[in-house]
Tab-separated table of C-alpha atoms in Angstrom:
chain	number	residue	atom	x	y	z
A	1	MET	CA	-50.270	-69.908	89.921
A	2	SER	CA	-46.820	-69.777	91.555
A	3	ALA	CA	-43.625	-69.388	89.515
A	4	THR	CA	-42.730	-72.984	90.358
A	5	ASN	CA	-46.033	-74.375	89.081
A	6	THR	CA	-45.758	-72.218	85.958
A	7	ALA	CA	-42.273	-73.625	85.312
A	8	TYR	CA	-43.550	-77.188	85.727
A	9	ALA	CA	-46.299	-76.516	83.195
A	10	LYS	CA	-43.820	-74.978	80.753
A	11	LEU	CA	-41.370	-77.865	81.066
A	12	SER	CA	-44.104	-80.487	80.738
A	13	ALA	CA	-45.434	-78.869	77.569
A	14	ALA	CA	-41.930	-78.693	76.113
A	15	ARG	CA	-41.375	-82.402	76.833
A	16	ALA	CA	-44.633	-83.291	75.108
A	17	ARG	CA	-43.689	-81.240	72.053
A	18	LEU	CA	-40.266	-82.915	71.887
A	19	ILE	CA	-41.927	-86.335	71.802
A	20	LEU	CA	-43.979	-85.235	68.788
A	21	GLU	CA	-41.306	-83.276	66.934
A	22	ARG	CA	-38.116	-85.085	67.910
A	23	PRO	CA	-39.067	-88.562	69.142
A	24	PHE	CA	-35.494	-89.700	69.788
A	25	ILE	CA	-34.581	-86.778	72.042
A	26	GLY	CA	-38.082	-86.640	73.501
A	27	ALA	CA	-37.925	-90.263	74.630
A	28	LEU	CA	-34.645	-89.577	76.439
A	29	VAL	CA	-36.004	-86.469	78.138
A	30	MET	CA	-38.940	-88.450	79.558
A	31	HIS	CA	-36.511	-90.535	81.647
A	32	LEU	CA	-35.692	-87.478	83.798
A	33	PRO	CA	-38.515	-86.578	86.198
A	34	LEU	CA	-38.809	-82.845	86.812
A	35	GLN	CA	-37.857	-81.420	90.185
A	36	ALA	CA	-37.859	-77.765	91.191
A	37	THR	CA	-34.996	-76.737	93.394
A	38	SER	CA	-33.648	-73.649	95.069
A	39	ALA	CA	-31.516	-71.098	93.223
A	40	HIS	CA	-29.389	-71.159	96.371
A	41	TRP	CA	-27.410	-74.033	94.856
A	42	CYS	CA	-28.674	-74.155	91.247
A	43	ASN	CA	-29.558	-71.023	89.314
A	44	THR	CA	-30.131	-72.757	85.950
A	45	ILE	CA	-30.628	-76.523	85.568
A	46	ALA	CA	-28.848	-79.621	86.846
A	47	THR	CA	-28.997	-83.385	86.620
A	48	ASP	CA	-27.560	-86.333	88.508
A	49	ALA	CA	-28.610	-88.738	85.700
A	50	ARG	CA	-31.728	-89.535	87.732
A	51	VAL	CA	-33.651	-86.250	87.986
A	52	PHE	CA	-33.901	-82.985	86.034
A	53	TYR	CA	-33.482	-80.182	88.584
A	54	PHE	CA	-34.389	-76.635	87.653
A	55	SER	CA	-34.612	-73.136	88.961
A	56	ALA	CA	-38.137	-71.837	88.335
A	57	ASP	CA	-36.812	-68.290	87.909
A	58	TYR	CA	-34.432	-69.464	85.176
A	59	VAL	CA	-37.068	-71.475	83.297
A	60	GLU	CA	-39.470	-68.518	83.459
A	61	LYS	CA	-36.984	-66.371	81.496
A	62	LEU	CA	-36.646	-68.883	78.647
A	63	ASP	CA	-38.888	-69.022	75.625
A	64	PHE	CA	-40.516	-72.309	74.679
A	65	SER	CA	-37.806	-73.384	72.201
A	66	GLU	CA	-35.076	-72.676	74.733
A	67	VAL	CA	-36.887	-74.799	77.310
A	68	GLN	CA	-36.823	-77.670	74.815
A	69	PHE	CA	-33.080	-77.111	74.428
A	70	VAL	CA	-32.246	-77.242	78.146
A	71	LEU	CA	-34.309	-80.398	78.628
A	72	SER	CA	-32.530	-82.035	75.690
A	73	HIS	CA	-29.165	-80.799	76.952
A	74	ALA	CA	-29.525	-82.575	80.295
A	75	ALA	CA	-30.869	-85.789	78.749
A	76	LEU	CA	-28.087	-85.981	76.171
A	77	HIS	CA	-25.418	-85.590	78.878
A	78	CYS	CA	-26.952	-88.633	80.563
A	79	ALA	CA	-27.387	-90.683	77.392
A	80	LEU	CA	-23.753	-90.109	76.426
A	81	GLY	CA	-22.598	-91.203	79.883
A	82	HIS	CA	-20.655	-88.027	80.558
A	83	PHE	CA	-21.071	-88.621	84.291
A	84	VAL	CA	-18.920	-91.792	84.105
A	85	ARG	CA	-16.359	-90.803	81.470
A	86	ARG	CA	-14.357	-88.119	83.270
A	87	ALA	CA	-11.584	-90.433	84.554
A	88	HIS	CA	-8.523	-88.364	85.569
A	89	ARG	CA	-9.720	-85.112	84.023
A	90	THR	CA	-10.336	-81.907	85.983
A	91	LEU	CA	-14.036	-81.623	86.786
A	92	HIS	CA	-14.716	-78.048	85.665
A	93	ARG	CA	-12.734	-78.404	82.448
A	94	TRP	CA	-14.463	-81.729	81.715
A	95	ASN	CA	-17.890	-80.142	82.211
A	96	ILE	CA	-17.000	-77.420	79.722
A	97	ALA	CA	-15.873	-79.999	77.148
A	98	CYS	CA	-19.100	-81.965	77.646
A	99	ASP	CA	-21.188	-78.825	77.152
A	100	HIS	CA	-19.491	-77.987	73.861
A	101	ALA	CA	-20.065	-81.533	72.595
A	102	VAL	CA	-23.743	-81.673	73.593
A	103	ASN	CA	-24.676	-78.137	72.540
A	104	LEU	CA	-23.171	-78.511	69.069
A	105	LEU	CA	-25.146	-81.719	68.517
A	106	LEU	CA	-28.404	-80.054	69.546
A	107	LEU	CA	-27.763	-76.937	67.474
A	108	ASP	CA	-27.033	-79.113	64.441
A	109	ASP	CA	-30.405	-80.767	65.013
A	110	GLY	CA	-32.120	-77.390	64.784
A	111	LEU	CA	-32.829	-76.691	68.449
A	112	LYS	CA	-32.606	-73.118	69.707
A	113	ALA	CA	-30.110	-72.531	72.512
A	114	PRO	CA	-30.330	-69.925	75.256
A	115	ARG	CA	-27.876	-67.081	74.910
A	116	GLY	CA	-24.341	-67.696	76.057
A	117	VAL	CA	-24.197	-71.501	75.795
A	118	LEU	CA	-20.822	-73.054	75.005
A	119	ALA	CA	-20.739	-74.156	71.354
A	120	ASN	CA	-17.427	-73.470	69.633
A	121	ALA	CA	-17.892	-74.527	66.007
A	122	GLU	CA	-14.219	-75.589	65.867
A	123	TYR	CA	-15.154	-78.542	68.086
A	124	ARG	CA	-17.990	-79.770	65.854
A	125	GLY	CA	-17.890	-83.536	65.395
A	126	LEU	CA	-15.546	-84.093	68.346
A	127	SER	CA	-16.312	-85.988	71.537
A	128	ALA	CA	-15.843	-84.478	74.996
A	129	GLU	CA	-12.594	-86.454	75.339
A	130	GLU	CA	-11.304	-84.914	72.114
A	131	ILE	CA	-12.413	-81.394	73.041
A	132	TYR	CA	-10.911	-81.488	76.550
A	133	PRO	CA	-7.209	-81.092	75.576
A	134	LEU	CA	-8.071	-78.403	73.019
A	135	LEU	CA	-9.556	-76.035	75.610
A	136	PRO	CA	-7.424	-73.038	76.604
A	137	ASP	CA	-5.397	-73.597	79.762
A	138	ASP	CA	-7.061	-70.617	81.426
A	139	GLU	CA	-10.579	-71.661	80.429
A	140	GLU	CA	-13.053	-70.056	82.825
A	141	ALA	CA	-16.278	-70.514	80.874
A	142	VAL	CA	-19.458	-71.502	82.705
A	143	PRO	CA	-21.439	-74.572	81.590
A	144	LEU	CA	-25.174	-74.271	81.029
A	145	ASP	CA	-26.031	-76.761	83.769
A	146	GLN	CA	-24.539	-78.184	86.917
A	147	HIS	CA	-23.261	-81.722	86.426
A	148	ILE	CA	-23.776	-83.528	89.715
A	149	GLY	CA	-23.641	-87.156	88.666
A	150	ASP	CA	-19.907	-87.547	89.325
A	151	GLU	CA	-19.258	-88.805	92.845
A	152	ALA	CA	-15.835	-87.166	92.818
A	153	SER	CA	-17.452	-83.758	92.460
A	154	ASN	CA	-19.043	-84.127	95.912
A	155	PHE	CA	-21.660	-81.724	94.647
A	156	GLY	CA	-18.885	-79.227	94.102
A	157	ALA	CA	-21.041	-76.975	91.954
A	158	ARG	CA	-23.581	-76.685	94.783
A	159	ALA	CA	-20.874	-76.058	97.345
A	160	ALA	CA	-19.484	-73.273	95.170
A	161	THR	CA	-22.792	-71.423	95.469
A	162	GLY	CA	-22.554	-71.386	99.228
A	163	SER	CA	-24.817	-74.232	100.305
A	164	GLN	CA	-23.382	-76.116	103.262
A	165	HIS	CA	-26.178	-78.681	103.588
A	166	SER	CA	-25.371	-82.362	103.137
A	167	PRO	CA	-27.268	-84.181	100.380
A	168	ALA	CA	-29.951	-86.638	101.342
A	169	ASP	CA	-29.354	-90.356	101.524
A	170	GLU	CA	-32.467	-91.184	99.527
A	171	GLN	CA	-33.475	-90.518	95.944
A	172	HIS	CA	-36.401	-88.306	95.016
A	173	SER	CA	-39.808	-89.858	94.971
A	174	GLY	CA	-41.154	-88.217	91.827
A	175	GLU	CA	-42.140	-84.914	90.332
A	176	ARG	CA	-44.698	-82.458	91.640
A	177	PRO	CA	-44.897	-78.754	92.389
A	178	ILE	CA	-43.569	-77.932	95.828
A	179	SER	CA	-45.247	-75.509	98.140
A	180	GLU	CA	-43.247	-72.932	100.017
A	181	ASP	CA	-44.199	-74.260	103.470
A	182	ASN	CA	-42.519	-77.699	103.438
A	183	ASP	CA	-40.281	-78.756	106.310
A	184	THR	CA	-36.521	-78.993	105.950
A	185	TRP	CA	-36.852	-82.753	105.355
A	186	ASP	CA	-39.826	-84.406	103.701
A	187	ASP	CA	-41.274	-87.858	104.380
A	188	ALA	CA	-39.243	-89.438	101.580
A	189	GLY	CA	-35.983	-88.255	103.122
A	190	ASN	CA	-35.338	-85.521	100.569
A	191	GLU	CA	-33.669	-82.451	101.972
A	192	ARG	CA	-35.510	-79.210	101.299
A	193	ARG	CA	-34.535	-75.604	101.680
A	194	ASN	CA	-37.164	-72.887	101.517
A	195	GLY	CA	-39.583	-75.464	100.158
A	196	PHE	CA	-37.331	-76.738	97.350
A	197	ALA	CA	-35.636	-80.111	96.985
A	198	LEU	CA	-31.900	-80.621	97.048
A	199	PRO	CA	-30.478	-83.517	95.010
A	200	ALA	CA	-30.060	-86.975	96.425
A	201	HIS	CA	-26.638	-88.327	97.361
A	202	ALA	CA	-23.968	-88.498	94.670
A	203	ALA	CA	-23.910	-91.961	93.140
A	204	GLN	CA	-21.139	-94.336	94.118
A	205	PRO	CA	-19.029	-95.948	91.342
A	206	THR	CA	-21.193	-99.091	91.103
A	207	GLU	CA	-24.358	-96.992	90.989
A	208	ARG	CA	-22.906	-94.736	88.328
A	209	GLU	CA	-21.933	-97.692	86.160
A	210	ALA	CA	-25.453	-99.114	86.511
A	211	LEU	CA	-26.903	-95.721	85.584
A	212	ALA	CA	-24.636	-95.528	82.548
A	213	ARG	CA	-25.775	-98.967	81.364
A	214	ALA	CA	-29.396	-97.983	81.890
A	215	TRP	CA	-28.961	-94.811	79.825
A	216	GLN	CA	-27.157	-96.735	77.104
A	217	SER	CA	-30.128	-99.098	76.921
A	218	ARG	CA	-32.575	-96.190	76.918
A	219	MET	CA	-30.712	-94.565	74.054
A	220	GLY	CA	-30.866	-97.788	72.031
A	221	VAL	CA	-34.601	-98.209	72.640
A	222	ALA	CA	-35.316	-94.557	71.817
A	223	ALA	CA	-33.349	-94.834	68.588
A	224	GLN	CA	-35.117	-98.031	67.573
A	225	ARG	CA	-38.564	-96.528	68.105
A	226	ALA	CA	-37.652	-93.380	66.196
A	227	ARG	CA	-36.167	-95.492	63.405
A	228	GLU	CA	-39.350	-97.545	63.107
A	229	THR	CA	-41.313	-94.367	62.432
A	230	GLY	CA	-38.697	-93.122	59.968
A	231	ARG	CA	-37.775	-90.195	62.199
A	232	LEU	CA	-34.231	-90.952	63.317
A	233	ALA	CA	-31.817	-88.503	61.705
A	234	ALA	CA	-28.556	-89.930	60.363
A	235	SER	CA	-26.562	-87.823	62.839
A	236	TRP	CA	-28.419	-89.377	65.794
A	237	ALA	CA	-28.040	-92.858	64.315
A	238	ARG	CA	-24.249	-92.393	64.239
A	239	LEU	CA	-24.278	-91.050	67.784
A	240	VAL	CA	-26.244	-94.048	69.032
A	241	GLU	CA	-23.868	-96.462	67.315
A	242	GLU	CA	-20.885	-94.752	68.912
A	243	GLY	CA	-22.635	-94.700	72.295
A	244	ILE	CA	-23.487	-98.394	72.224
A	245	HIS	CA	-20.132	-99.354	70.701
A	246	PRO	CA	-17.827	-96.622	72.024
A	247	ALA	CA	-14.553	-95.783	70.356
A	248	LEU	CA	-11.641	-97.802	71.651
A	249	PRO	CA	-8.577	-96.134	73.201
A	250	TRP	CA	-5.771	-95.395	70.764
A	251	ARG	CA	-3.520	-98.051	72.298
A	252	VAL	CA	-6.096	-100.769	71.602
A	253	LEU	CA	-6.686	-99.539	68.047
A	254	LEU	CA	-2.963	-99.313	67.338
A	255	ALA	CA	-2.400	-102.835	68.662
A	256	ARG	CA	-5.303	-104.200	66.627
A	257	TYR	CA	-4.044	-102.562	63.425
A	258	MET	CA	-0.444	-103.683	63.847
A	259	MET	CA	-1.459	-107.214	64.742
A	260	SER	CA	-3.660	-107.437	61.663
A	261	ALA	CA	-0.667	-106.316	59.595
A	262	ALA	CA	1.300	-109.236	61.057
A	263	ARG	CA	-1.233	-111.633	59.528
A	264	GLU	CA	-0.582	-115.267	58.816
A	265	ASP	CA	0.417	-115.850	55.197
A	266	TYR	CA	1.030	-118.820	52.949
A	267	SER	CA	4.420	-120.225	52.008
A	268	TYR	CA	5.225	-122.586	49.115
A	269	ALA	CA	8.611	-123.648	50.477
A	270	ARG	CA	9.371	-127.318	49.718
A	271	LEU	CA	8.438	-129.668	52.534
A	272	SER	CA	10.847	-132.238	53.942
A	273	LYS	CA	11.484	-135.424	51.921
A	274	ARG	CA	9.394	-137.499	54.267
A	275	ASP	CA	6.383	-135.421	53.177
A	276	GLY	CA	6.971	-136.215	49.467
A	277	ASN	CA	7.954	-134.069	46.505
A	278	ALA	CA	4.751	-132.050	46.134
A	279	LEU	CA	4.674	-128.301	46.764
A	280	MET	CA	1.769	-127.628	49.104
A	281	PRO	CA	0.728	-124.269	50.576
A	282	ARG	CA	1.181	-124.000	54.307
A	283	VAL	CA	0.654	-121.247	56.831
A	284	SER	CA	3.829	-119.339	57.598
A	285	SER	CA	3.946	-116.832	60.446
A	286	ALA	CA	6.221	-113.995	59.400
A	287	GLY	CA	7.150	-110.826	61.224
A	288	VAL	CA	5.846	-107.418	60.243
A	289	ASP	CA	7.826	-104.447	58.938
A	290	VAL	CA	6.565	-101.271	60.608
A	291	CYS	CA	7.710	-97.751	59.785
A	292	ILE	CA	7.248	-95.238	62.601
A	293	ALA	CA	7.393	-91.539	61.732
A	294	LEU	CA	7.560	-88.936	64.501
A	295	ASP	CA	6.448	-85.343	64.023
A	296	THR	CA	9.194	-83.295	65.711
A	297	SER	CA	7.879	-79.859	64.740
A	298	GLY	CA	7.170	-79.054	68.386
A	299	SER	CA	3.470	-79.921	68.484
A	300	ILE	CA	4.247	-83.242	70.187
A	301	ASP	CA	6.267	-82.936	73.387
A	302	ALA	CA	9.087	-85.212	74.539
A	303	ALA	CA	6.968	-87.006	77.150
A	304	GLU	CA	4.330	-87.906	74.565
A	305	LEU	CA	6.962	-89.154	72.143
A	306	ALA	CA	8.486	-91.321	74.875
A	307	GLU	CA	5.064	-92.711	75.823
A	308	PHE	CA	4.346	-93.582	72.199
A	309	ALA	CA	7.746	-95.243	71.781
A	310	ALA	CA	7.132	-97.367	74.879
A	311	GLU	CA	3.758	-98.460	73.494
A	312	VAL	CA	5.310	-99.431	70.163
A	313	ASP	CA	8.073	-101.324	71.973
A	314	ALA	CA	5.500	-103.332	73.941
A	315	LEU	CA	3.586	-104.179	70.763
A	316	LYS	CA	6.715	-105.042	68.809
A	317	SER	CA	7.592	-107.930	71.070
A	318	GLN	CA	4.141	-109.450	70.601
A	319	ILE	CA	4.097	-109.427	66.805
A	320	ARG	CA	7.797	-109.900	65.915
A	321	ALA	CA	7.981	-106.474	64.326
A	322	ARG	CA	11.003	-104.861	62.730
A	323	ILE	CA	10.795	-101.107	63.338
A	324	THR	CA	12.178	-98.415	61.038
A	325	LEU	CA	12.087	-95.088	62.864
A	326	LEU	CA	12.032	-91.681	61.163
A	327	ALA	CA	11.892	-88.193	62.682
A	328	CYS	CA	10.714	-85.225	60.658
A	329	ASP	CA	9.556	-81.647	61.018
A	330	GLU	CA	9.750	-79.955	57.614
A	331	ARG	CA	12.644	-82.233	56.687
A	332	LEU	CA	13.998	-85.573	57.849
A	333	ASP	CA	16.428	-85.796	60.729
A	334	ASP	CA	19.869	-86.237	59.108
A	335	ARG	CA	20.551	-89.329	61.225
A	336	ALA	CA	17.417	-91.185	60.169
A	337	PRO	CA	16.453	-93.935	59.712
A	338	TRP	CA	17.008	-95.902	62.899
A	339	THR	CA	16.271	-99.629	62.728
A	340	PHE	CA	15.269	-101.961	65.565
A	341	GLN	CA	14.946	-105.706	65.114
A	342	ALA	CA	12.211	-107.663	66.864
A	343	TRP	CA	14.487	-108.515	69.791
A	344	GLU	CA	15.872	-104.974	70.233
A	345	PRO	CA	14.140	-102.415	72.472
A	346	VAL	CA	12.901	-99.263	70.749
A	347	ALA	CA	14.781	-96.282	72.142
A	348	LEU	CA	14.326	-92.732	70.952
A	349	PRO	CA	17.527	-91.085	69.734
A	350	ARG	CA	18.809	-88.306	71.919
A	351	ALA	CA	18.196	-84.689	70.947
A	352	LEU	CA	15.809	-85.243	68.096
A	353	SER	CA	16.083	-82.314	65.721
A	354	GLY	CA	12.929	-80.363	65.046
A	355	GLY	CA	10.883	-77.379	66.076
A	356	ALA	CA	10.472	-75.922	62.587
A	357	GLY	CA	7.426	-76.156	60.309
A	358	THR	CA	5.634	-79.385	59.489
A	359	SER	CA	5.673	-81.347	56.251
A	360	PHE	CA	4.844	-85.026	55.893
A	361	VAL	CA	6.206	-85.184	52.352
A	362	PRO	CA	9.875	-85.981	53.211
A	363	VAL	CA	8.954	-89.252	54.971
A	364	PHE	CA	7.124	-90.631	51.955
A	365	GLU	CA	9.736	-89.310	49.529
A	366	TRP	CA	12.446	-91.109	51.503
A	367	ALA	CA	10.473	-94.374	51.394
A	368	ALA	CA	10.040	-94.043	47.615
A	369	ARG	CA	13.749	-93.346	47.028
A	370	ALA	CA	14.732	-96.277	49.225
A	371	HIS	CA	12.218	-98.577	47.487
A	372	TYR	CA	10.915	-99.230	50.967
A	373	ARG	CA	7.384	-100.572	51.309
A	374	PRO	CA	6.460	-101.246	54.951
A	375	ASP	CA	3.537	-103.406	56.008
A	376	VAL	CA	2.220	-100.290	57.733
A	377	LEU	CA	3.494	-96.759	58.346
A	378	VAL	CA	2.387	-95.143	61.614
A	379	TYR	CA	2.732	-91.347	61.762
A	380	PHE	CA	2.565	-89.733	65.209
A	381	THR	CA	1.532	-86.093	64.674
A	382	ASP	CA	-0.979	-83.284	65.147
A	383	ALA	CA	-1.756	-83.543	61.397
A	384	GLU	CA	-1.157	-79.810	60.917
A	385	GLY	CA	1.145	-79.691	57.895
A	386	GLU	CA	1.704	-80.409	54.213
A	387	PHE	CA	0.563	-83.816	52.963
A	388	PRO	CA	1.708	-85.628	49.826
A	389	ALA	CA	-0.822	-85.161	47.033
A	390	VAL	CA	-1.108	-88.904	46.464
A	391	ALA	CA	-1.365	-91.689	49.030
A	392	PRO	CA	1.286	-94.441	48.887
A	393	ASP	CA	0.418	-98.035	47.993
A	394	TYR	CA	0.849	-99.287	51.564
A	395	PRO	CA	-1.320	-98.728	54.664
A	396	VAL	CA	-0.781	-95.494	56.588
A	397	LEU	CA	-2.036	-95.002	60.131
A	398	TRP	CA	-2.179	-91.423	61.438
A	399	LEU	CA	-2.095	-91.210	65.229
A	400	VAL	CA	-3.402	-87.658	65.678
A	401	LYS	CA	-3.152	-85.345	68.649
A	402	GLY	CA	-5.743	-82.612	68.149
A	403	LYS	CA	-8.696	-82.093	65.849
A	404	ALA	CA	-7.046	-81.864	62.412
A	405	ARG	CA	-8.186	-84.226	59.683
A	406	VAL	CA	-6.117	-86.260	57.238
A	407	PRO	CA	-6.736	-86.524	53.456
A	408	TRP	CA	-6.135	-90.269	53.262
A	409	GLY	CA	-5.084	-93.211	55.385
A	410	GLU	CA	-6.581	-94.372	58.677
A	411	ARG	CA	-6.938	-91.793	61.446
A	412	ILE	CA	-6.818	-92.669	65.158
A	413	GLN	CA	-7.566	-89.969	67.710
A	414	LEU	CA	-4.799	-89.771	70.285
A	415	ASN	CA	-6.505	-87.687	72.992
């Protein structure tokens, strides 16, 4: 039996075992037909969200558990829609972030990874979007697989290996072992080199969006079937919920929170004489008092502060908000607070003091001394500092750049 046929048999057995042992992951893996390909452009595994490509030589070196891992790795990339979520991010850096996110999830589920996979425990629980800005600027790590579902990549990973062939214009017709004597192009229009298939054309934006919706549906169905048999782990249930109802961008969450703070309330002010002498409750639309605290310890740069201020200014006009602005590193800026009425634009003071350590205590101490109780306090920070031991009796919204957690209040990820 050739190495390619042996690899097919090994992969097929691993898929079958995943279905039995891990029905959620196994169901996802079954949506990727197996396709051997040449190590000339792929020396490990790859996927375009339609096919699982593999190097037979690479699969042959893996033990059975590691084969299960690489199959699950590719399927989870697809299920999480990593091939449509890159946006403006650099391709290689994005692929590294995606690998950390996927590998940590699989390791937590008990799967055995091949040596050298990217899985920094500091990124546990974070999405690829949250991991991306935390990666070192000179990050040169190598992902486990080649991610070829992004049309902007133009099969960049394959080009980097030296292949100059253009991808085919048709998708693969299925999975089967490939003999070494095939022509350069097969009857289905798939390009072959030395008897191995090259991937089909990179999906266009509309195709990629359709693929993402299909994978989202597949993930929901797989989760439901696993749940019905009582074999859907809580961690996968949370992942599915986040995948089907993805986290909203911080701007949307901030707007939603501030608008809910500017809720309609009831007033018992006396009505006009023509309405009689009775005191009746009526809806009164009042403005909202928002305290904005800026972390000026140096972890947030000037451009980010300005962007945040512009976002707050845009929201303020919609909800008739009065803004009280504070700036603090380990102590409050001596000039604070700055106050902006609903009709006044929010403008950051020049030369904000800061750059020292970080403590959040002075902001809340100032509010207590001033007997100031805002409708909501929004703290823009990396959350790396000293927190008050006790939460105040008003809502606090932490807009966090980075991976640090907060002991109380509502946390919104900035990245």
